Short mmCIF file of C-alpha atoms in Angstrom, two decimals:
data_model
loop_
_atom_site.label_atom_id
_atom_site.label_comp_id
_atom_site.label_asym_id
_atom_site.label_seq_id
_atom_site.Cartn_x
_atom_site.Cartn_y
_atom_site.Cartn_z
CA MET A 25 207.57 65.08 72.72
CA ASP A 26 208.98 67.11 75.61
CA ASN A 27 210.01 70.51 74.31
CA ASN A 28 212.38 70.96 77.23
CA TRP A 29 214.48 68.17 75.71
CA ILE A 30 214.90 70.26 72.57
CA ILE A 31 216.14 73.20 74.65
CA ASP A 32 218.46 70.91 76.61
CA ASN A 33 219.82 69.56 73.33
CA LEU A 34 220.64 73.05 72.09
CA ASN A 35 222.16 74.05 75.41
CA TYR A 36 224.31 70.92 75.35
CA ALA A 37 225.65 71.72 71.86
CA PHE A 38 226.38 75.32 72.87
CA GLY A 39 228.03 74.01 76.03
CA VAL A 40 230.35 71.80 73.96
CA TRP A 41 231.27 74.80 71.81
CA ASN A 42 231.94 76.99 74.84
CA ASP A 43 233.98 74.27 76.55
CA LYS A 44 236.18 73.88 73.48
CA LEU A 45 236.65 77.65 73.31
CA THR A 46 237.79 77.65 76.93
CA GLU A 47 240.13 74.73 76.27
CA MET A 48 241.46 76.47 73.17
CA TRP A 49 242.31 79.58 75.15
CA SER A 50 244.00 77.43 77.79
CA LEU A 51 246.21 75.92 75.08
CA LEU A 52 246.98 79.25 73.44
CA SER A 53 247.99 80.86 76.73
CA GLN A 54 249.98 77.87 77.98
CA SER A 55 253.68 77.26 77.39
CA PRO A 56 254.95 73.93 76.01
CA GLN A 57 256.89 73.41 79.24
CA ALA A 58 253.71 73.54 81.37
CA PHE A 59 251.44 71.50 79.08
CA LYS A 60 250.30 68.24 80.74
CA GLY A 61 252.46 68.96 83.75
CA GLY A 62 255.66 69.18 81.69
CA THR A 63 255.86 65.43 80.99
CA ILE A 64 255.81 65.87 77.21
CA TRP A 65 258.39 68.65 77.40
CA GLN A 66 260.78 66.40 79.32
CA THR A 67 260.48 63.82 76.57
CA ILE A 68 261.14 66.47 73.93
CA GLN A 69 264.25 67.62 75.81
CA THR A 70 265.52 64.04 75.81
CA VAL A 71 264.95 63.74 72.06
CA ASN A 72 266.56 67.14 71.53
CA GLY A 73 269.64 65.95 73.43
CA ALA A 74 269.89 62.91 71.17
CA MET A 75 269.50 65.13 68.08
CA GLN A 76 272.33 67.35 69.32
CA GLY A 77 274.79 64.52 68.68
CA ILE A 78 273.61 64.34 65.09
CA GLY A 79 273.71 68.13 64.84
CA TYR A 80 277.34 68.24 65.98
CA GLY A 81 278.23 65.72 63.28
CA LEU A 82 276.42 67.76 60.67
CA LEU A 83 278.33 70.88 61.70
CA VAL A 84 281.50 69.52 60.11
CA LEU A 85 279.64 68.46 56.97
CA PHE A 86 277.91 71.81 56.49
CA LEU A 87 281.15 73.66 57.25
CA ALA A 88 282.98 71.70 54.56
CA ILE A 89 280.19 72.32 52.06
CA GLY A 90 280.24 76.04 52.82
CA ILE A 91 284.03 76.30 52.48
CA PHE A 92 284.30 74.49 49.17
CA ARG A 93 281.30 76.23 47.62
CA SER A 94 282.61 79.68 48.51
CA SER A 95 286.21 79.03 47.48
CA ALA A 96 287.15 79.83 43.91
CA SER A 97 290.60 78.28 44.31
CA PHE A 98 292.90 76.85 46.94
CA ARG A 99 294.46 80.28 47.37
CA ASP A 100 291.32 81.37 49.18
CA PHE A 101 292.28 79.08 52.04
CA GLN A 102 295.39 81.22 52.59
CA ARG A 103 293.33 84.36 53.16
CA PRO A 104 292.77 84.97 56.91
CA GLU A 105 289.45 86.74 56.39
CA HIS A 106 288.14 83.76 54.42
CA VAL A 107 289.02 81.33 57.19
CA LEU A 108 287.76 83.68 59.89
CA ARG A 109 284.36 84.09 58.22
CA HIS A 110 283.80 80.35 58.11
CA PHE A 111 285.09 79.98 61.66
CA ILE A 112 282.48 82.49 62.84
CA TYR A 113 279.77 80.56 60.98
CA PHE A 114 280.92 77.37 62.70
CA VAL A 115 280.93 78.92 66.19
CA MET A 116 277.50 80.47 65.72
CA ALA A 117 276.10 77.18 64.45
CA LYS A 118 277.68 75.34 67.39
CA LEU A 119 275.96 77.71 69.81
CA ALA A 120 272.67 77.35 67.93
CA VAL A 121 272.81 73.57 68.19
CA THR A 122 273.72 73.63 71.87
CA TYR A 123 271.25 76.29 72.98
CA GLY A 124 268.70 75.97 70.18
CA ILE A 125 265.90 74.75 72.43
CA ASP A 126 266.39 77.80 74.69
CA LEU A 127 266.19 80.04 71.62
CA MET A 128 262.94 78.41 70.58
CA VAL A 129 261.48 78.86 74.06
CA ASP A 130 262.35 82.56 73.91
CA ILE A 131 260.73 82.93 70.49
CA PHE A 132 257.59 81.23 71.79
CA ALA A 133 257.56 83.55 74.83
CA VAL A 134 257.62 86.62 72.58
CA CYS A 135 254.76 85.29 70.47
CA ALA A 136 252.86 84.32 73.64
CA GLY A 137 253.17 87.92 74.76
CA ILE A 138 251.59 89.05 71.50
CA ILE A 139 248.74 86.59 72.04
CA SER A 140 248.13 87.76 75.62
CA ALA A 141 248.22 91.42 74.60
CA ALA A 142 245.70 90.83 71.80
CA ALA A 143 243.31 88.89 74.05
CA GLY A 144 243.81 91.18 77.04
CA SER A 145 242.91 94.26 75.02
CA VAL A 146 239.31 93.05 74.82
CA GLY A 147 239.18 91.09 78.08
CA GLY A 148 239.83 87.63 76.65
CA ILE A 149 237.96 85.51 74.15
CA ASP A 150 234.92 84.81 76.32
CA GLY A 151 232.84 86.90 73.94
CA ALA A 152 233.03 84.08 71.41
CA ALA A 153 230.86 81.92 73.71
CA VAL A 154 227.32 81.16 72.51
CA SER A 155 224.11 80.83 74.53
CA LEU A 156 220.50 80.17 73.65
CA PRO A 157 218.49 83.44 73.61
CA ALA A 158 215.46 83.62 75.86
CA GLU A 159 213.23 84.49 72.87
CA ILE A 160 214.14 81.26 71.09
CA ALA A 161 213.68 79.18 74.26
CA ALA A 162 210.24 80.70 74.85
CA ALA A 163 209.20 80.02 71.25
CA ILE A 164 210.27 76.38 71.55
CA GLU A 165 208.33 75.90 74.79
CA ASP A 166 205.15 77.19 73.14
CA VAL A 167 205.36 74.87 70.13
CA GLY A 168 202.69 72.22 69.75
CA PHE A 169 202.31 69.67 66.96
CA LEU A 170 205.48 70.96 65.25
CA ALA A 171 207.68 69.38 67.94
CA ILE A 172 208.85 66.49 65.71
CA PRO A 173 210.15 68.60 62.78
CA LEU A 174 211.61 71.04 65.31
CA TRP A 175 213.39 68.16 66.99
CA LEU A 176 214.89 67.12 63.64
CA VAL A 177 216.04 70.68 62.91
CA THR A 178 217.69 71.12 66.30
CA LEU A 179 219.27 67.65 66.18
CA LEU A 180 220.91 68.44 62.84
CA GLY A 181 222.04 71.86 64.03
CA CYS A 182 223.48 70.48 67.26
CA LEU A 183 225.38 67.80 65.34
CA VAL A 184 226.98 70.41 63.08
CA ILE A 185 227.90 72.65 66.04
CA THR A 186 229.51 69.73 67.88
CA VAL A 187 231.56 68.72 64.83
CA LEU A 188 232.75 72.31 64.31
CA ALA A 189 233.78 72.56 67.97
CA PHE A 190 235.95 69.44 67.71
CA LEU A 191 237.46 70.54 64.40
CA MET A 192 238.47 73.82 66.00
CA ILE A 193 240.12 72.27 69.05
CA LEU A 194 241.87 69.60 66.96
CA THR A 195 243.47 72.34 64.87
CA VAL A 196 244.79 74.06 67.99
CA TYR A 197 246.11 70.77 69.37
CA GLY A 198 247.83 70.16 66.03
CA ARG A 199 249.60 73.53 66.31
CA PHE A 200 250.71 72.69 69.84
CA PHE A 201 252.25 69.38 68.78
CA LYS A 202 254.00 71.02 65.84
CA LEU A 203 255.80 73.19 68.39
CA TYR A 204 257.08 70.03 70.06
CA LEU A 205 258.29 68.59 66.75
CA TYR A 206 260.18 71.77 65.92
CA ALA A 207 261.82 71.80 69.35
CA ALA A 208 262.83 68.14 69.10
CA LEU A 209 264.44 68.40 65.65
CA SER A 210 265.93 71.88 66.00
CA PRO A 211 269.61 70.75 66.31
CA VAL A 212 269.51 69.10 62.88
CA ALA A 213 268.15 72.19 61.13
CA LEU A 214 270.21 74.76 63.07
CA ALA A 215 273.43 72.92 62.25
CA SER A 216 273.04 74.18 58.69
CA PHE A 217 274.21 77.62 59.86
CA ALA A 218 277.75 76.19 59.88
CA GLY A 219 277.91 76.69 56.11
CA GLU A 220 277.26 79.97 54.37
CA SER A 221 275.65 78.24 51.42
CA THR A 222 273.49 75.93 53.59
CA SER A 223 272.35 78.54 56.11
CA GLN A 224 269.12 79.12 54.19
CA MET A 225 267.91 75.80 55.61
CA GLY A 226 268.26 77.12 59.16
CA ARG A 227 266.64 80.44 58.25
CA ALA A 228 263.70 78.65 56.68
CA PHE A 229 263.37 76.48 59.80
CA LEU A 230 263.28 79.50 62.13
CA LYS A 231 260.84 81.37 59.91
CA SER A 232 258.55 78.35 59.79
CA TYR A 233 258.74 77.94 63.58
CA MET A 234 257.92 81.61 64.11
CA GLY A 235 254.96 81.13 61.79
CA VAL A 236 253.63 78.29 63.95
CA CYS A 237 254.03 80.44 67.06
CA LEU A 238 252.23 83.36 65.44
CA GLU A 239 249.32 81.12 64.45
CA GLY A 240 248.12 81.56 68.03
CA ALA A 241 247.86 85.32 67.54
CA VAL A 242 245.81 84.84 64.37
CA ILE A 243 243.50 82.41 66.16
CA VAL A 244 242.95 84.82 69.04
CA LEU A 245 242.26 87.71 66.66
CA ALA A 246 239.82 85.48 64.76
CA CYS A 247 237.97 84.80 68.03
CA ILE A 248 237.86 88.53 68.78
CA VAL A 249 236.43 89.29 65.34
CA PHE A 250 233.95 86.44 65.75
CA SER A 251 232.85 87.85 69.11
CA ALA A 252 232.22 91.29 67.65
CA PHE A 253 230.52 89.81 64.60
CA ALA A 254 228.22 87.59 66.67
CA ALA A 255 227.40 90.41 69.11
CA SER A 256 226.38 92.74 66.27
CA GLY A 257 223.45 90.52 65.34
CA THR A 258 220.18 90.41 67.28
CA VAL A 259 217.57 87.70 67.43
CA VAL A 260 214.44 88.88 65.68
CA LEU A 261 211.51 86.51 65.54
CA GLY A 262 209.57 86.75 62.33
CA GLY A 263 206.02 85.81 61.61
CA GLY A 264 206.78 82.31 60.37
CA SER A 265 206.54 79.02 62.20
CA VAL A 266 208.73 78.20 65.17
CA VAL A 267 210.62 75.67 63.04
CA THR A 268 211.48 78.41 60.55
CA GLN A 269 212.54 80.78 63.31
CA VAL A 270 214.75 78.21 65.01
CA TRP A 271 216.23 77.10 61.70
CA GLY A 272 217.01 80.72 60.81
CA TYR A 273 218.67 81.30 64.17
CA LEU A 274 220.72 78.09 63.99
CA GLY A 275 221.68 78.89 60.42
CA GLU A 276 223.08 82.26 61.46
CA VAL A 277 224.94 80.80 64.45
CA ILE A 278 226.40 77.94 62.40
CA PHE A 279 227.46 80.36 59.67
CA ASN A 280 229.34 82.45 62.24
CA MET A 281 230.96 79.31 63.63
CA LEU A 282 231.98 78.18 60.14
CA VAL A 283 233.72 81.52 59.62
CA LEU A 284 235.62 81.15 62.89
CA VAL A 285 236.59 77.51 62.30
CA GLY A 286 237.71 78.38 58.77
CA LEU A 287 239.96 81.14 60.11
CA VAL A 288 241.35 78.85 62.82
CA LYS A 289 242.14 76.06 60.34
CA GLY A 290 243.62 78.58 57.89
CA ALA A 291 245.73 80.40 60.49
CA ASP A 292 248.97 78.96 59.06
CA ARG A 293 248.13 80.22 55.57
CA VAL A 294 247.19 83.66 56.93
CA VAL A 295 250.54 83.92 58.76
CA ARG A 296 252.47 82.95 55.63
CA GLU A 297 250.63 85.53 53.56
CA MET A 298 251.01 88.28 56.19
CA PHE A 299 254.69 87.83 56.96
CA GLY A 300 255.95 86.08 53.84
CA MET A 301 256.96 82.94 55.74
#
């Protein structure tokens, strides 16, 4: 059994992890308009335009609901301030439906600035990358008859690392596509601002969208914490066998990765708990 193959196997797994980290940062720092050359965003704008027609129809419905729910009697309709208040709701909702996608782009830009500031304060998230220490590589090269059990240990560890890397990037992709869904359906939800009693639907929609945008900041902060946590540990070879040493090292690395992937997958819950969304 060629021990260099074992080292190559570990380096490949770490390479997959590092590649997914780089891709994750590319997604977090990229706007929906620029993703995939803007093709998806053009489709979303087309869908948003179709939803605007539905939103304009809902404006009248939500306005009527708001008027009748807030009116104690027909005399309220004779009060100018009563009519003016509902007229202002209608105008604001009309503007929200028409320019809702621009509003959502602006909200995303603000949250993207938070993400860039958090990552830029520590020079990016490159510190979350993982590499095989020279001590471990030297120990593997010196192994003799223990090559087969060592191969099994590294194969299992590499499989777990690869799965964690794909789980992490899939979560980030899921967040990105949620942004598209919110942008496409925004006219329907924002039309609820036409009625005072139905406006909570629009507020809940905007709060939920802001939560999705802020998930990126939580993910970046999780990577920063992971980088500091991983850098604080040092590789110390004990007096046991090489298999035990490698298994201990992989166990520590995989544990750190599990913490990071758990934070990435739970970013939406963390945002809700932090900001009450």
